[in-house]
CSV table of C-alpha atoms in Angstrom, one decimal:
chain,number,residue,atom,x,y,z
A,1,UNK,CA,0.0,0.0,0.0
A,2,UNK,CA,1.2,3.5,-1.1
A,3,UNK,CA,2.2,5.6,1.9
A,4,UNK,CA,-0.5,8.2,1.2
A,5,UNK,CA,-3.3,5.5,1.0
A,6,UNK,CA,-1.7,3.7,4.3
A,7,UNK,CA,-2.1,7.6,5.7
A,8,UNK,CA,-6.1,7.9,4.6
A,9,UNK,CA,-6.5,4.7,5.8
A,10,UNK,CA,-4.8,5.4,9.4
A,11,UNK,CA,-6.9,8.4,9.6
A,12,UNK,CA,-10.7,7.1,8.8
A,13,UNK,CA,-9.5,3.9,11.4
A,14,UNK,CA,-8.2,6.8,14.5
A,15,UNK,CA,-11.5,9.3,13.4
A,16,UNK,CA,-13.9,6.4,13.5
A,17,UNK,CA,-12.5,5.2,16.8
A,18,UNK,CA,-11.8,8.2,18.9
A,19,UNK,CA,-14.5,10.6,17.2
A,20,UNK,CA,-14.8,13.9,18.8
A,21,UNK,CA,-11.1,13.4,20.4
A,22,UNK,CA,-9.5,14.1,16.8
A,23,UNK,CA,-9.0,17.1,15.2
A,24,UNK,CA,-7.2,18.1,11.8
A,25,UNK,CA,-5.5,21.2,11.5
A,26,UNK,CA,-4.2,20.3,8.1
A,27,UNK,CA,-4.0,16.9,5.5
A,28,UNK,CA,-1.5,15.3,7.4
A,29,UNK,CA,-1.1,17.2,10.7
A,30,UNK,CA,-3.9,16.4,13.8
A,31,UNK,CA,-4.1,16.4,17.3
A,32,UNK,CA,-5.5,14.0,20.0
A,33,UNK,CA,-7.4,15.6,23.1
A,34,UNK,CA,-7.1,13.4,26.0
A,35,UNK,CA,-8.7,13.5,29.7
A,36,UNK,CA,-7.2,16.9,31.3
A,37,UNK,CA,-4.9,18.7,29.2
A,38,UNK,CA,-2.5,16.4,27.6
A,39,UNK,CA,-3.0,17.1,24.0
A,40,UNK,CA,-0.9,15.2,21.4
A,41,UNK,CA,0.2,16.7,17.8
A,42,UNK,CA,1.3,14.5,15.1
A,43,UNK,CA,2.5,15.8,11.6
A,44,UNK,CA,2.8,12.7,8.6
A,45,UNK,CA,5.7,13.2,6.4
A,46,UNK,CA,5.0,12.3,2.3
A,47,UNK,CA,7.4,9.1,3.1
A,48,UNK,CA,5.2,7.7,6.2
A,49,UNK,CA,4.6,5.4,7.3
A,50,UNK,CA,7.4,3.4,5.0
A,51,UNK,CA,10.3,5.6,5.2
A,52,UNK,CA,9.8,8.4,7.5
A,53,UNK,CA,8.3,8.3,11.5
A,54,UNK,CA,5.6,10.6,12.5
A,55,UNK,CA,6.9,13.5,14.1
A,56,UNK,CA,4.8,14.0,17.5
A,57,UNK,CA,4.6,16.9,20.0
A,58,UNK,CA,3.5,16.3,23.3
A,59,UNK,CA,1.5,19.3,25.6
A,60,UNK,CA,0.1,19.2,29.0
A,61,UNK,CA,1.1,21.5,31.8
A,62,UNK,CA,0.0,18.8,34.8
A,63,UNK,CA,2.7,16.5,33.0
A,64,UNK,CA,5.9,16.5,35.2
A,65,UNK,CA,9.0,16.1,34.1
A,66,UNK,CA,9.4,12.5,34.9
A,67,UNK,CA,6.0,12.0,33.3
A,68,UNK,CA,7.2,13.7,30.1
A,69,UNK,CA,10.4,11.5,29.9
A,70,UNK,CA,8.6,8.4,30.8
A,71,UNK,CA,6.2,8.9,27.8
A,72,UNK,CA,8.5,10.0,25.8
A,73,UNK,CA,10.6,6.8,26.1
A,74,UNK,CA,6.8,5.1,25.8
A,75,UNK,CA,6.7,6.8,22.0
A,76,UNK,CA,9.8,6.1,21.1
A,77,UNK,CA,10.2,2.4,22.5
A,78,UNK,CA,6.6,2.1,20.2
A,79,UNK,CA,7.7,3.5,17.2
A,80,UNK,CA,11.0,1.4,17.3
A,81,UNK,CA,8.4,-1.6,17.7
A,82,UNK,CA,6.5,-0.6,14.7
A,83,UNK,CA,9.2,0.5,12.2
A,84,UNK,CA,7.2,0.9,8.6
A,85,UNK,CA,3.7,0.6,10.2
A,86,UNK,CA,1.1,3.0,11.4
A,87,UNK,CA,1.9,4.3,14.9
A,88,UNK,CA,-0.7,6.4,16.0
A,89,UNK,CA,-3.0,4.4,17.4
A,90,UNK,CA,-0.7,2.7,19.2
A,91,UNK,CA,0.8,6.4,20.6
A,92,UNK,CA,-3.1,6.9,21.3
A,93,UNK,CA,-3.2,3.9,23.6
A,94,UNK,CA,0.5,4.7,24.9
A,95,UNK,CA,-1.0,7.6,26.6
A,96,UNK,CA,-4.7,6.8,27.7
A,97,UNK,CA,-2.7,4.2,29.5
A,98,UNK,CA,-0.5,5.9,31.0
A,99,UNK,CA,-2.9,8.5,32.0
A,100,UNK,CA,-5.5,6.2,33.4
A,101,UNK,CA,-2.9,4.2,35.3
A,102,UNK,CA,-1.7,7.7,36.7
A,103,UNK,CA,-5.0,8.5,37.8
A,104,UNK,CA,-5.7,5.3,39.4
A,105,UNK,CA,-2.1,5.7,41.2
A,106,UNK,CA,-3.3,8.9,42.5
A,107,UNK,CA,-7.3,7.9,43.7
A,108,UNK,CA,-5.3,5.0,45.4
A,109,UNK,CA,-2.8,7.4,47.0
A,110,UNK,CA,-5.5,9.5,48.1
A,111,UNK,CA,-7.7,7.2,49.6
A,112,UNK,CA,-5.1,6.0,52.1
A,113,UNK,CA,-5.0,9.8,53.9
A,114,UNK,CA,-7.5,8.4,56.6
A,115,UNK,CA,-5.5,6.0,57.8
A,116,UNK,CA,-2.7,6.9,60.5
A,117,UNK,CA,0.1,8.5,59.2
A,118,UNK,CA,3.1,6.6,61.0
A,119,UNK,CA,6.8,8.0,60.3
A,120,UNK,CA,8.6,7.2,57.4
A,121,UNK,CA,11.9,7.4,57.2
A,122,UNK,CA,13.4,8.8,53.6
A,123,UNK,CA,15.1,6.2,51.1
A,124,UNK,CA,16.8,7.3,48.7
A,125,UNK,CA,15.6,5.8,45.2
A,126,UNK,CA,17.7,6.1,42.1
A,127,UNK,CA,15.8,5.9,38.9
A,128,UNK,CA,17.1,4.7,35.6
A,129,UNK,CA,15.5,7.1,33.5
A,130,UNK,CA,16.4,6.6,30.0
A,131,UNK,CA,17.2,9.5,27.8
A,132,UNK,CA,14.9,9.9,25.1
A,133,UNK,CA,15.8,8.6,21.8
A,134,UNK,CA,15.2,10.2,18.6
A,135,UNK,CA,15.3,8.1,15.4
A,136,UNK,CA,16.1,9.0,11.8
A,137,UNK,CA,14.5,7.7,9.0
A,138,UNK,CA,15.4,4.3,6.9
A,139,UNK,CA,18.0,5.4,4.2
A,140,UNK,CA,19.8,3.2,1.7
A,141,UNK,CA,22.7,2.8,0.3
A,142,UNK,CA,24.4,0.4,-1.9
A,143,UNK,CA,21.6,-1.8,-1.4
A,144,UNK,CA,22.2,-1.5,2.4
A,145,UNK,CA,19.5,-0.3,4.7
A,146,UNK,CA,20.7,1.8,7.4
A,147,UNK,CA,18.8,4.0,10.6
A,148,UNK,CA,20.7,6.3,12.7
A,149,UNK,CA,19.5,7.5,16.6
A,150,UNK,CA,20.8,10.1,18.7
A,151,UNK,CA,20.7,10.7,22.4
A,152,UNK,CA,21.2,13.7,24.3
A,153,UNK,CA,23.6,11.8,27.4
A,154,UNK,CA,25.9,12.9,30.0
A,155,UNK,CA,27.5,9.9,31.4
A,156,UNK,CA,28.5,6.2,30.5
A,157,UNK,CA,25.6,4.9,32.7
A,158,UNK,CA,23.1,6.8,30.4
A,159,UNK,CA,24.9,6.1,27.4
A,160,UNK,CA,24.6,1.9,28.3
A,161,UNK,CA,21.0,3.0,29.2
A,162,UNK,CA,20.2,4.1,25.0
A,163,UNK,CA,22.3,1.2,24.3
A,164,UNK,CA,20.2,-1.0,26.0
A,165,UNK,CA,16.7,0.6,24.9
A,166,UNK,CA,17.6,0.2,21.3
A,167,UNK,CA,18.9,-3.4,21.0
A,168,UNK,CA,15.3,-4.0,23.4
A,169,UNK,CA,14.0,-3.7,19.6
A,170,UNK,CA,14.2,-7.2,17.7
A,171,UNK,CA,14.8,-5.5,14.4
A,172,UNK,CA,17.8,-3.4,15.9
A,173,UNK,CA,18.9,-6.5,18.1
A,174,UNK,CA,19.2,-9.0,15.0
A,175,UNK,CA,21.0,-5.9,12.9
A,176,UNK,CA,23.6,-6.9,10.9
A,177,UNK,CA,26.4,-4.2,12.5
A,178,UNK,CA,25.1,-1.7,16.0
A,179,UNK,CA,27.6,0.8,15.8
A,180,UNK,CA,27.9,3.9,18.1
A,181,UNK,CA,29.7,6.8,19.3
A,182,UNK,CA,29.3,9.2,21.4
A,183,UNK,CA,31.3,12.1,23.3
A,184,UNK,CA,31.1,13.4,27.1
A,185,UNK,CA,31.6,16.1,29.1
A,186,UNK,CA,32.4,15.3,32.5
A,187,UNK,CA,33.5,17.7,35.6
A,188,UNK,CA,36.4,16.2,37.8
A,189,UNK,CA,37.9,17.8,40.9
A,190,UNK,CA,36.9,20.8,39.0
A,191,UNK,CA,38.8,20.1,35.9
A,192,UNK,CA,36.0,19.3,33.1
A,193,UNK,CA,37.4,15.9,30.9
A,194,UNK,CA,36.4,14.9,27.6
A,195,UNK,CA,34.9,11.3,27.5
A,196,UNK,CA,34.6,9.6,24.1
A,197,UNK,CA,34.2,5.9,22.6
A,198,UNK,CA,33.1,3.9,19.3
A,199,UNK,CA,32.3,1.2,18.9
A,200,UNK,CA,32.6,-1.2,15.7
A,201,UNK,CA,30.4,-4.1,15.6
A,202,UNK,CA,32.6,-6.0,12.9
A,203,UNK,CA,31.9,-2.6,10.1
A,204,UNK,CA,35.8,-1.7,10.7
A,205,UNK,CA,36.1,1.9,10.6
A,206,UNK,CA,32.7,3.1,10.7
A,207,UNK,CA,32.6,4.2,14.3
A,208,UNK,CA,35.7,6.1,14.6
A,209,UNK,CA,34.5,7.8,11.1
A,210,UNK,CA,31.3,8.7,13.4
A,211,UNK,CA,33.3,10.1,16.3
A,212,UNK,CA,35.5,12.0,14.0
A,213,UNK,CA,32.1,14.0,12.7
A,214,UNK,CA,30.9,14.5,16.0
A,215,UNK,CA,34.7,15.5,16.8
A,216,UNK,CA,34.9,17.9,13.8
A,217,UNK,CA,31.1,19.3,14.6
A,218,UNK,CA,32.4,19.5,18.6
A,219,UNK,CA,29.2,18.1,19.8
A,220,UNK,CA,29.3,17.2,23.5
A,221,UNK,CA,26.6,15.1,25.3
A,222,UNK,CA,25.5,13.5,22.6
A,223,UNK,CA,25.6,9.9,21.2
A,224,UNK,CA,25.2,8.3,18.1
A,225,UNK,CA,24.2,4.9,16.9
A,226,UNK,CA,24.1,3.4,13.4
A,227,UNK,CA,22.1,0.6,12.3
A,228,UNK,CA,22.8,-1.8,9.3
A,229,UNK,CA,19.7,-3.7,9.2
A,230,UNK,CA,19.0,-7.0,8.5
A,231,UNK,CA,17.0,-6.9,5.1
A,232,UNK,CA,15.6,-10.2,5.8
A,233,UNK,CA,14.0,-8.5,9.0
């Protein structure tokens, strides 16, 4: 199916479905009201769903941070899951779920405040939050099939985190080379130190090639991965 027909199709399917919740601000961009004011707007590139990913904003001011990250990752995590299919319902259901279970969390919270309140003494908790992933589009070349992701990170931890998130995804996992780089900024005793890595995956020279752009462009924080996928995928 041609991507504009998979588009129309997408559409009629999320209109008949969610009804008043839908609203089209133009032929390929639209926006889902949910419960509250989390609103989410979605513009469809001419090369989606095949070759390009939606592009989504996300809006709600009673979102906190966390909340905002956590979704994120959700939409992202989904889309990876999807590659070359229709995502929005799924990014539809991402959210009501999240939302509900959020509300639940908080009528449950709230319905404890009769009982007696007995001391409690702090814990600290440490969160693995992953940094949210943005992905590039499917290119080709020389009959290879290639997707790039970058990652805003400040730390090896998070950069193992991405690492991990991505190869989560079967298509990325069975990928015939996972290469990466990425370079760090890190504050020692005072002194800031440059952190920076590549890795391979059996494509010699590919990696160090990718730190050597993000060397030349002197991007810091900020790593990038490299997919050859597996056209039998």
């Amino acid at each position: 199916m041609e991507d504009v027909e998979a588009q129309q199709a997408e559409l009629e399917i999320l209109e008949s479905i969610f009804g008043d919740l839908i609203s089209f601000e133009s032929e390929n961009r639209l926006r889902i009201s949910f419960d509250g004011d989390v609103r989410l707007s979605v513009k469809l590139p001419e090369a989606y769903p095949s070759r390009e990913p939606a592009l989504y904003e996300l809006s709600g001011p009673s979102l906190s941070r966390n909340d905002r990250l956590e979704l994120d990752n959700a939409l992202n995590e989904a889309w990876l899951e999807n590659l070359g299919s229709p995502i929005i319902y799924t990014w539809v259901m991402v959210i009501k779920n999240f939302l509900e279970a959020k509300e639940q969390k908080s009528e449950e919270e709230g319905g404890r405040t009769d009982e007696p309140k007995q001391p409690v003494e702090s814990i600290p908790c440490v969160l693995d939050i992953v940094p949210t992933i943005h992905h590039g589009e499917v290119f080709t070349d020389r009959k290879s099939h290639f997707q790039a992701h970058l990652a805003r990170v400040y730390s090896k931890d998070e950069v193992t985190l991405v690492l991990n998130r991505l190869l989560e995804n079967s298509k990325i996992s069975r990928a015939t080379h996972n290469m990466y780089a990425y370079r760090i900024s890190e504050s020692r005793d005072g002194r800031e130190i440059l952190l920076h890595d590549c890795f391979d995956d059996g494509e010699t020279g590919a990696s160090s090639k990718m730190l050597e752009l993000l060397d030349k462009m002197n991007a810091i924080n900020v790593l990038v991965s490299l997919h050859m996928l597996n056209p039998m995928v």
